PDB file of N, CA and C in Angstrom:
ATOM      1  N   MET G   1      33.650  41.804  31.862  1.00 44.00           N
ATOM      2  CA  MET G   1      32.560  42.764  31.750  1.00 44.00           C
ATOM      3  C   MET G   1      31.997  43.046  33.130  1.00 44.00           C
ATOM      4  N   THR G   2      31.801  44.285  33.446  1.00 44.00           N
ATOM      5  CA  THR G   2      31.287  44.685  34.744  1.00 44.00           C
ATOM      6  C   THR G   2      29.865  45.173  34.588  1.00 44.00           C
ATOM      7  N   THR G   3      28.975  44.654  35.430  1.00 46.00           N
ATOM      8  CA  THR G   3      27.591  45.100  35.437  1.00 46.00           C
ATOM      9  C   THR G   3      27.404  46.002  36.634  1.00 46.00           C
ATOM     10  N   THR G   4      26.892  47.178  36.397  1.00 47.00           N
ATOM     11  CA  THR G   4      26.679  48.125  37.470  1.00 47.00           C
ATOM     12  C   THR G   4      25.238  48.030  37.930  1.00 47.00           C
ATOM     13  N   THR G   5      25.044  47.790  39.208  1.00 48.00           N
ATOM     14  CA  THR G   5      23.696  47.758  39.750  1.00 48.00           C
ATOM     15  C   THR G   5      23.372  49.151  40.251  1.00 48.00           C
ATOM     16  N   THR G   6      22.232  49.606  39.873  1.00 49.00           N
ATOM     17  CA  THR G   6      21.805  50.939  40.259  1.00 49.00           C
ATOM     18  C   THR G   6      20.497  50.850  41.023  1.00 49.00           C
ATOM     19  N   THR G   7      20.205  51.841  41.823  1.00 60.00           N
ATOM     20  CA  THR G   7      18.948  51.845  42.549  1.00 60.00           C
ATOM     21  C   THR G   7      18.000  52.890  41.981  1.00 60.00           C
ATOM     22  N   THR G   8      18.320  53.418  40.830  1.00 79.00           N
ATOM     23  CA  THR G   8      17.453  54.388  40.184  1.00 79.00           C
ATOM     24  C   THR G   8      16.280  53.657  39.553  1.00 79.00           C
ATOM     25  N   ALA G   9      15.075  54.087  39.869  1.00 88.00           N
ATOM     26  CA  ALA G   9      13.887  53.450  39.315  1.00 88.00           C
ATOM     27  C   ALA G   9      13.797  53.715  37.810  1.00 88.00           C
ATOM     28  N   VAL G  10      13.305  52.709  37.094  1.00 91.00           N
ATOM     29  CA  VAL G  10      13.041  52.872  35.670  1.00 91.00           C
ATOM     30  C   VAL G  10      11.736  53.650  35.564  1.00 91.00           C
ATOM     31  N   THR G  11      11.745  54.732  34.798  1.00 94.00           N
ATOM     32  CA  THR G  11      10.570  55.596  34.673  1.00 94.00           C
ATOM     33  C   THR G  11       9.845  55.332  33.364  1.00 94.00           C
ATOM     34  N   LEU G  12       8.666  55.914  33.232  1.00 95.00           N
ATOM     35  CA  LEU G  12       7.919  55.803  31.978  1.00 95.00           C
ATOM     36  C   LEU G  12       8.726  56.409  30.835  1.00 95.00           C
ATOM     37  N   ALA G  13       9.415  57.513  31.091  1.00 94.00           N
ATOM     38  CA  ALA G  13      10.247  58.134  30.053  1.00 94.00           C
ATOM     39  C   ALA G  13      11.360  57.189  29.610  1.00 94.00           C
ATOM     40  N   ASP G  14      11.978  56.477  30.573  1.00 94.00           N
ATOM     41  CA  ASP G  14      13.007  55.491  30.233  1.00 94.00           C
ATOM     42  C   ASP G  14      12.405  54.379  29.373  1.00 94.00           C
ATOM     43  N   LEU G  15      11.246  53.896  29.791  1.00 94.00           N
ATOM     44  CA  LEU G  15      10.594  52.800  29.076  1.00 94.00           C
ATOM     45  C   LEU G  15      10.214  53.208  27.657  1.00 94.00           C
ATOM     46  N   THR G  16       9.629  54.382  27.480  1.00 94.00           N
ATOM     47  CA  THR G  16       9.232  54.792  26.128  1.00 94.00           C
ATOM     48  C   THR G  16      10.452  55.008  25.241  1.00 94.00           C
ATOM     49  N   ARG G  17      11.548  55.498  25.818  1.00 94.00           N
ATOM     50  CA  ARG G  17      12.789  55.637  25.051  1.00 94.00           C
ATOM     51  C   ARG G  17      13.247  54.269  24.555  1.00 94.00           C
ATOM     52  N   MET G  18      13.238  53.297  25.443  1.00 93.00           N
ATOM     53  CA  MET G  18      13.693  51.953  25.062  1.00 93.00           C
ATOM     54  C   MET G  18      12.739  51.289  24.067  1.00 93.00           C
ATOM     55  N   LEU G  19      11.448  51.539  24.198  1.00 92.00           N
ATOM     56  CA  LEU G  19      10.491  51.009  23.219  1.00 92.00           C
ATOM     57  C   LEU G  19      10.795  51.566  21.837  1.00 92.00           C
ATOM     58  N   ARG G  20      11.050  52.872  21.763  1.00 91.00           N
ATOM     59  CA  ARG G  20      11.377  53.492  20.479  1.00 91.00           C
ATOM     60  C   ARG G  20      12.675  52.928  19.911  1.00 91.00           C
ATOM     61  N   GLU G  21      13.683  52.778  20.761  1.00 89.00           N
ATOM     62  CA  GLU G  21      14.981  52.280  20.307  1.00 89.00           C
ATOM     63  C   GLU G  21      14.898  50.834  19.845  1.00 89.00           C
ATOM     64  N   SER G  22      14.128  50.010  20.541  1.00 84.00           N
ATOM     65  CA  SER G  22      14.065  48.585  20.246  1.00 84.00           C
ATOM     66  C   SER G  22      13.104  48.243  19.117  1.00 84.00           C
ATOM     67  N   ALA G  23      11.974  48.921  19.083  1.00 82.00           N
ATOM     68  CA  ALA G  23      10.930  48.503  18.143  1.00 82.00           C
ATOM     69  C   ALA G  23      10.275  49.642  17.374  1.00 82.00           C
ATOM     70  N   GLY G  24      10.767  50.855  17.541  1.00 84.00           N
ATOM     71  CA  GLY G  24      10.162  51.975  16.823  1.00 84.00           C
ATOM     72  C   GLY G  24       8.878  52.430  17.483  1.00 84.00           C
ATOM     73  N   GLU G  25       8.141  53.243  16.756  1.00 81.00           N
ATOM     74  CA  GLU G  25       6.877  53.773  17.266  1.00 81.00           C
ATOM     75  C   GLU G  25       5.843  53.686  16.164  1.00 81.00           C
ATOM     76  N   GLU G  26       4.696  53.099  16.484  1.00 81.00           N
ATOM     77  CA  GLU G  26       3.620  52.957  15.509  1.00 81.00           C
ATOM     78  C   GLU G  26       3.113  54.334  15.068  1.00 81.00           C
ATOM     79  N   GLU G  27       2.763  54.428  13.792  1.00 82.00           N
ATOM     80  CA  GLU G  27       2.162  55.658  13.294  1.00 82.00           C
ATOM     81  C   GLU G  27       0.836  55.879  14.015  1.00 82.00           C
ATOM     82  N   GLY G  28       0.615  57.091  14.473  1.00 82.00           N
ATOM     83  CA  GLY G  28      -0.626  57.416  15.166  1.00 82.00           C
ATOM     84  C   GLY G  28      -0.572  57.151  16.667  1.00 82.00           C
ATOM     85  N   VAL G  29       0.542  56.624  17.167  1.00 83.00           N
ATOM     86  CA  VAL G  29       0.692  56.383  18.605  1.00 83.00           C
ATOM     87  C   VAL G  29       1.639  57.436  19.162  1.00 83.00           C
ATOM     88  N   ASP G  30       1.195  58.113  20.210  1.00 86.00           N
ATOM     89  CA  ASP G  30       2.020  59.129  20.858  1.00 86.00           C
ATOM     90  C   ASP G  30       2.500  58.582  22.190  1.00 86.00           C
ATOM     91  N   LEU G  31       3.725  58.051  22.224  1.00 88.00           N
ATOM     92  CA  LEU G  31       4.264  57.495  23.462  1.00 88.00           C
ATOM     93  C   LEU G  31       4.506  58.564  24.516  1.00 88.00           C
ATOM     94  N   ASP G  32       4.490  59.823  24.116  1.00 87.00           N
ATOM     95  CA  ASP G  32       4.656  60.905  25.075  1.00 87.00           C
ATOM     96  C   ASP G  32       3.333  61.285  25.730  1.00 87.00           C
ATOM     97  N   GLY G  33       2.245  60.674  25.251  1.00 87.00           N
ATOM     98  CA  GLY G  33       0.926  60.945  25.814  1.00 87.00           C
ATOM     99  C   GLY G  33       0.674  60.110  27.054  1.00 87.00           C
ATOM    100  N   ASP G  34      -0.578  59.987  27.432  1.00 90.00           N
ATOM    101  CA  ASP G  34      -0.975  59.236  28.622  1.00 90.00           C
ATOM    102  C   ASP G  34      -1.117  57.759  28.256  1.00 90.00           C
ATOM    103  N   VAL G  35       0.010  57.039  28.276  1.00 94.00           N
ATOM    104  CA  VAL G  35       0.023  55.644  27.838  1.00 94.00           C
ATOM    105  C   VAL G  35       0.283  54.663  28.978  1.00 94.00           C
ATOM    106  N   ILE G  36       0.385  55.140  30.200  1.00 95.00           N
ATOM    107  CA  ILE G  36       0.790  54.300  31.320  1.00 95.00           C
ATOM    108  C   ILE G  36      -0.110  53.071  31.499  1.00 95.00           C
ATOM    109  N   ASP G  37      -1.411  53.203  31.202  1.00 97.00           N
ATOM    110  CA  ASP G  37      -2.341  52.087  31.367  1.00 97.00           C
ATOM    111  C   ASP G  37      -2.863  51.543  30.041  1.00 97.00           C
ATOM    112  N   THR G  38      -2.240  51.927  28.939  1.00 95.00           N
ATOM    113  CA  THR G  38      -2.640  51.446  27.622  1.00 95.00           C
ATOM    114  C   THR G  38      -1.931  50.126  27.332  1.00 95.00           C
ATOM    115  N   PRO G  39      -2.689  49.077  26.973  1.00 95.00           N
ATOM    116  CA  PRO G  39      -2.046  47.792  26.668  1.00 95.00           C
ATOM    117  C   PRO G  39      -0.997  47.940  25.561  1.00 95.00           C
ATOM    118  N   PHE G  40       0.107  47.206  25.726  1.00 94.00           N
ATOM    119  CA  PHE G  40       1.177  47.268  24.729  1.00 94.00           C
ATOM    120  C   PHE G  40       0.670  46.924  23.332  1.00 94.00           C
ATOM    121  N   MET G  41      -0.265  45.985  23.232  1.00 92.00           N
ATOM    122  CA  MET G  41      -0.798  45.611  21.918  1.00 92.00           C
ATOM    123  C   MET G  41      -1.448  46.817  21.233  1.00 92.00           C
ATOM    124  N   GLU G  42      -2.149  47.653  21.995  1.00 93.00           N
ATOM    125  CA  GLU G  42      -2.774  48.856  21.434  1.00 93.00           C
ATOM    126  C   GLU G  42      -1.719  49.885  21.029  1.00 93.00           C
ATOM    127  N   LEU G  43      -0.562  49.823  21.678  1.00 93.00           N
ATOM    128  CA  LEU G  43       0.528  50.739  21.343  1.00 93.00           C
ATOM    129  C   LEU G  43       1.358  50.217  20.169  1.00 93.00           C
ATOM    130  N   GLY G  44       1.064  48.989  19.733  1.00 91.00           N
ATOM    131  CA  GLY G  44       1.769  48.423  18.584  1.00 91.00           C
ATOM    132  C   GLY G  44       2.976  47.571  18.942  1.00 91.00           C
ATOM    133  N   TYR G  45       3.071  47.121  20.187  1.00 91.00           N
ATOM    134  CA  TYR G  45       4.213  46.312  20.614  1.00 91.00           C
ATOM    135  C   TYR G  45       3.755  44.902  20.961  1.00 91.00           C
ATOM    136  N   ASP G  46       4.386  43.914  20.316  1.00 89.00           N
ATOM    137  CA  ASP G  46       4.079  42.522  20.597  1.00 89.00           C
ATOM    138  C   ASP G  46       5.059  41.954  21.615  1.00 89.00           C
ATOM    139  N   SER G  47       4.919  40.676  21.910  1.00 85.00           N
ATOM    140  CA  SER G  47       5.768  40.065  22.939  1.00 85.00           C
ATOM    141  C   SER G  47       7.245  40.078  22.550  1.00 85.00           C
ATOM    142  N   LEU G  48       7.559  39.954  21.278  1.00 87.00           N
ATOM    143  CA  LEU G  48       8.957  40.000  20.838  1.00 87.00           C
ATOM    144  C   LEU G  48       9.563  41.377  21.116  1.00 87.00           C
ATOM    145  N   ALA G  49       8.818  42.427  20.823  1.00 88.00           N
ATOM    146  CA  ALA G  49       9.302  43.785  21.098  1.00 88.00           C
ATOM    147  C   ALA G  49       9.534  43.977  22.596  1.00 88.00           C
ATOM    148  N   LEU G  50       8.630  43.435  23.412  1.00 88.00           N
ATOM    149  CA  LEU G  50       8.784  43.578  24.857  1.00 88.00           C
ATOM    150  C   LEU G  50       9.997  42.810  25.371  1.00 88.00           C
ATOM    151  N   LEU G  51      10.252  41.638  24.795  1.00 87.00           N
ATOM    152  CA  LEU G  51      11.440  40.884  25.201  1.00 87.00           C
ATOM    153  C   LEU G  51      12.718  41.647  24.852  1.00 87.00           C
ATOM    154  N   GLN G  52      12.706  42.343  23.714  1.00 90.00           N
ATOM    155  CA  GLN G  52      13.858  43.166  23.348  1.00 90.00           C
ATOM    156  C   GLN G  52      14.053  44.293  24.356  1.00 90.00           C
ATOM    157  N   VAL G  53      12.961  44.906  24.766  1.00 91.00           N
ATOM    158  CA  VAL G  53      13.031  45.991  25.739  1.00 91.00           C
ATOM    159  C   VAL G  53      13.500  45.457  27.094  1.00 91.00           C
ATOM    160  N   ILE G  54      12.998  44.296  27.493  1.00 89.00           N
ATOM    161  CA  ILE G  54      13.438  43.693  28.757  1.00 89.00           C
ATOM    162  C   ILE G  54      14.941  43.431  28.715  1.00 89.00           C
ATOM    163  N   GLY G  55      15.428  42.928  27.592  1.00 89.00           N
ATOM    164  CA  GLY G  55      16.871  42.711  27.450  1.00 89.00           C
ATOM    165  C   GLY G  55      17.649  43.999  27.617  1.00 89.00           C
ATOM    166  N   GLN G  56      17.141  45.070  27.034  1.00 91.00           N
ATOM    167  CA  GLN G  56      17.801  46.368  27.148  1.00 91.00           C
ATOM    168  C   GLN G  56      17.770  46.866  28.595  1.00 91.00           C
ATOM    169  N   ILE G  57      16.645  46.689  29.267  1.00 90.00           N
ATOM    170  CA  ILE G  57      16.534  47.098  30.669  1.00 90.00           C
ATOM    171  C   ILE G  57      17.533  46.316  31.513  1.00 90.00           C
ATOM    172  N   GLN G  58      17.623  45.019  31.265  1.00 88.00           N
ATOM    173  CA  GLN G  58      18.548  44.180  32.036  1.00 88.00           C
ATOM    174  C   GLN G  58      19.991  44.625  31.838  1.00 88.00           C
ATOM    175  N   ARG G  59      20.339  44.985  30.593  1.00 91.00           N
ATOM    176  CA  ARG G  59      21.708  45.448  30.323  1.00 91.00           C
ATOM    177  C   ARG G  59      21.967  46.807  30.964  1.00 91.00           C
ATOM    178  N   GLU G  60      21.038  47.737  30.813  1.00 90.00           N
ATOM    179  CA  GLU G  60      21.263  49.094  31.309  1.00 90.00           C
ATOM    180  C   GLU G  60      21.202  49.207  32.834  1.00 90.00           C
ATOM    181  N   TYR G  61      20.339  48.403  33.445  1.00 88.00           N
ATOM    182  CA  TYR G  61      20.108  48.538  34.877  1.00 88.00           C
ATOM    183  C   TYR G  61      20.692  47.391  35.693  1.00 88.00           C
ATOM    184  N   GLY G  62      21.219  46.359  35.022  1.00 87.00           N
ATOM    185  CA  GLY G  62      21.861  45.263  35.726  1.00 87.00           C
ATOM    186  C   GLY G  62      20.932  44.430  36.580  1.00 87.00           C
ATOM    187  N   ILE G  63      19.699  44.245  36.117  1.00 84.00           N
ATOM    188  CA  ILE G  63      18.743  43.438  36.870  1.00 84.00           C
ATOM    189  C   ILE G  63      18.319  42.238  36.037  1.00 84.00           C
ATOM    190  N   GLU G  64      17.840  41.207  36.712  1.00 84.00           N
ATOM    191  CA  GLU G  64      17.348  40.014  36.040  1.00 84.00           C
ATOM    192  C   GLU G  64      15.832  39.977  36.141  1.00 84.00           C
ATOM    193  N   ILE G  65      15.190  39.776  35.004  1.00 83.00           N
ATOM    194  CA  ILE G  65      13.730  39.657  34.966  1.00 83.00           C
ATOM    195  C   ILE G  65      13.414  38.396  34.178  1.00 83.00           C
ATOM    196  N   PRO G  66      12.721  37.440  34.796  1.00 79.00           N
ATOM    197  CA  PRO G  66      12.372  36.214  34.070  1.00 79.00           C
ATOM    198  C   PRO G  66      11.459  36.523  32.880  1.00 79.00           C
ATOM    199  N   ASP G  67      11.773  35.905  31.724  1.00 71.00           N
ATOM    200  CA  ASP G  67      10.969  36.141  30.519  1.00 71.00           C
ATOM    201  C   ASP G  67       9.492  35.830  30.747  1.00 71.00           C
ATOM    202  N   ASP G  68       9.204  34.775  31.522  1.00 77.00           N
ATOM    203  CA  ASP G  68       7.804  34.413  31.728  1.00 77.00           C
ATOM    204  C   ASP G  68       7.051  35.431  32.578  1.00 77.00           C
ATOM    205  N   ALA G  69       7.748  36.226  33.363  1.00 77.00           N
ATOM    206  CA  ALA G  69       7.105  37.262  34.174  1.00 77.00           C
ATOM    207  C   ALA G  69       6.582  38.397  33.300  1.00 77.00           C
ATOM    208  N   VAL G  70       7.217  38.594  32.153  1.00 77.00           N
ATOM    209  CA  VAL G  70       6.838  39.685  31.250  1.00 77.00           C
ATOM    210  C   VAL G  70       5.467  39.448  30.632  1.00 77.00           C
ATOM    211  N   VAL G  71       5.079  38.202  30.505  1.00 80.00           N
ATOM    212  CA  VAL G  71       3.799  37.852  29.875  1.00 80.00           C
ATOM    213  C   VAL G  71       2.632  38.536  30.573  1.00 80.00           C
ATOM    214  N   ASP G  72       2.702  38.660  31.887  1.00 83.00           N
ATOM    215  CA  ASP G  72       1.610  39.261  32.653  1.00 83.00           C
ATOM    216  C   ASP G  72       1.633  40.787  32.640  1.00 83.00           C
ATOM    217  N   ALA G  73       2.725  41.370  32.199  1.00 88.00           N
ATOM    218  CA  ALA G  73       2.853  42.828  32.176  1.00 88.00           C
ATOM    219  C   ALA G  73       2.303  43.353  30.859  1.00 88.00           C
ATOM    220  N   GLU G  74       1.017  43.651  30.833  1.00 92.00           N
ATOM    221  CA  GLU G  74       0.345  44.036  29.592  1.00 92.00           C
ATOM    222  C   GLU G  74       0.334  45.536  29.335  1.00 92.00           C
ATOM    223  N   THR G  75       0.717  46.334  30.336  1.00 95.00           N
ATOM    224  CA  THR G  75       0.717  47.788  30.192  1.00 95.00           C
ATOM    225  C   THR G  75       2.059  48.334  30.676  1.00 95.00           C
ATOM    226  N   PRO G  76       2.395  49.552  30.277  1.00 95.00           N
ATOM    227  CA  PRO G  76       3.624  50.159  30.802  1.00 95.00           C
ATOM    228  C   PRO G  76       3.657  50.196  32.326  1.00 95.00           C
ATOM    229  N   ARG G  77       2.525  50.489  32.973  1.00 96.00           N
ATOM    230  CA  ARG G  77       2.492  50.532  34.436  1.00 96.00           C
ATOM    231  C   ARG G  77       2.868  49.168  35.025  1.00 96.00           C
ATOM    232  N   ALA G  78       2.293  48.095  34.485  1.00 94.00           N
ATOM    233  CA  ALA G  78       2.572  46.744  34.989  1.00 94.00           C
ATOM    234  C   ALA G  78       4.033  46.367  34.748  1.00 94.00           C
ATOM    235  N   LEU G  79       4.567  46.718  33.586  1.00 93.00           N
ATOM    236  CA  LEU G  79       5.959  46.392  33.278  1.00 93.00           C
ATOM    237  C   LEU G  79       6.907  47.172  34.188  1.00 93.00           C
ATOM    238  N   LEU G  80       6.630  48.444  34.409  1.00 93.00           N
ATOM    239  CA  LEU G  80       7.475  49.244  35.300  1.00 93.00           C
ATOM    240  C   LEU G  80       7.436  48.708  36.724  1.00 93.00           C
ATOM    241  N   ALA G  81       6.262  48.272  37.182  1.00 93.00           N
ATOM    242  CA  ALA G  81       6.155  47.701  38.523  1.00 93.00           C
ATOM    243  C   ALA G  81       6.999  46.433  38.620  1.00 93.00           C
ATOM    244  N   LEU G  82       6.936  45.603  37.585  1.00 89.00           N
ATOM    245  CA  LEU G  82       7.719  44.368  37.550  1.00 89.00           C
ATOM    246  C   LEU G  82       9.216  44.667  37.544  1.00 89.00           C
ATOM    247  N   VAL G  83       9.612  45.573  36.681  1.00 88.00           N
ATOM    248  CA  VAL G  83      11.035  45.924  36.543  1.00 88.00           C
ATOM    249  C   VAL G  83      11.555  46.533  37.832  1.00 88.00           C
ATOM    250  N   ASN G  84      10.825  47.474  38.400  1.00 88.00           N
ATOM    251  CA  ASN G  84      11.300  48.153  39.599  1.00 88.00           C
ATOM    252  C   ASN G  84      11.272  47.236  40.824  1.00 88.00           C
ATOM    253  N   ALA G  85      10.341  46.286  40.864  1.00 86.00           N
ATOM    254  CA  ALA G  85      10.343  45.286  41.942  1.00 86.00           C
ATOM    255  C   ALA G  85      11.562  44.378  41.784  1.00 86.00           C
ATOM    256  N   GLY G  86      11.891  44.001  40.549  1.00 72.00           N
ATOM    257  CA  GLY G  86      13.054  43.168  40.299  1.00 72.00           C
ATOM    258  C   GLY G  86      14.345  43.895  40.636  1.00 72.00           C
ATOM    259  N   GLN G  87      14.341  45.181  40.396  1.00 67.00           N
ATOM    260  CA  GLN G  87      15.524  45.987  40.689  1.00 67.00           C
ATOM    261  C   GLN G  87      15.729  46.059  42.204  1.00 67.00           C
ATOM    262  N   THR G  88      14.671  46.185  42.946  1.00 62.00           N
ATOM    263  CA  THR G  88      14.743  46.230  44.405  1.00 62.00           C
ATOM    264  C   THR G  88      15.257  44.896  44.944  1.00 62.00           C
ATOM    265  N   ALA G  89      14.810  43.806  44.328  1.00 59.00           N
ATOM    266  CA  ALA G  89      15.206  42.475  44.787  1.00 59.00           C
ATOM    267  C   ALA G  89      16.691  42.205  44.564  1.00 59.00           C
ATOM    268  N   THR G  90      17.266  42.801  43.507  1.00 57.00           N
ATOM    269  CA  THR G  90      18.680  42.549  43.216  1.00 57.00           C
ATOM    270  C   THR G  90      19.602  43.560  43.872  1.00 57.00           C
ATOM    271  N   ALA G  91      19.057  44.633  44.414  1.00 54.00           N
ATOM    272  CA  ALA G  91      19.901  45.686  45.026  1.00 54.00           C
ATOM    273  C   ALA G  91      20.434  45.240  46.364  1.00 54.00           C
TER     274      ALA G  91
END
């Protein structure tokens, strides 16, 4: 199996797509709205859903993100910063 490392930053659009694919979308939550600073819990995503998304990010982008680092990423902005910093470190 070959893992391709890319230097393309993970965007909010990428993240919301993966959230929908991994855990669906809560009724009444518009992931296409201004959610960058909204806590994942308010968006209807728990830690298990986030771990699924992290796994998907790791597979698609070929980066390693420690599971314990995800605990501090409570908003899409924080998670994207973590993911993109990890991507820079592995490039």
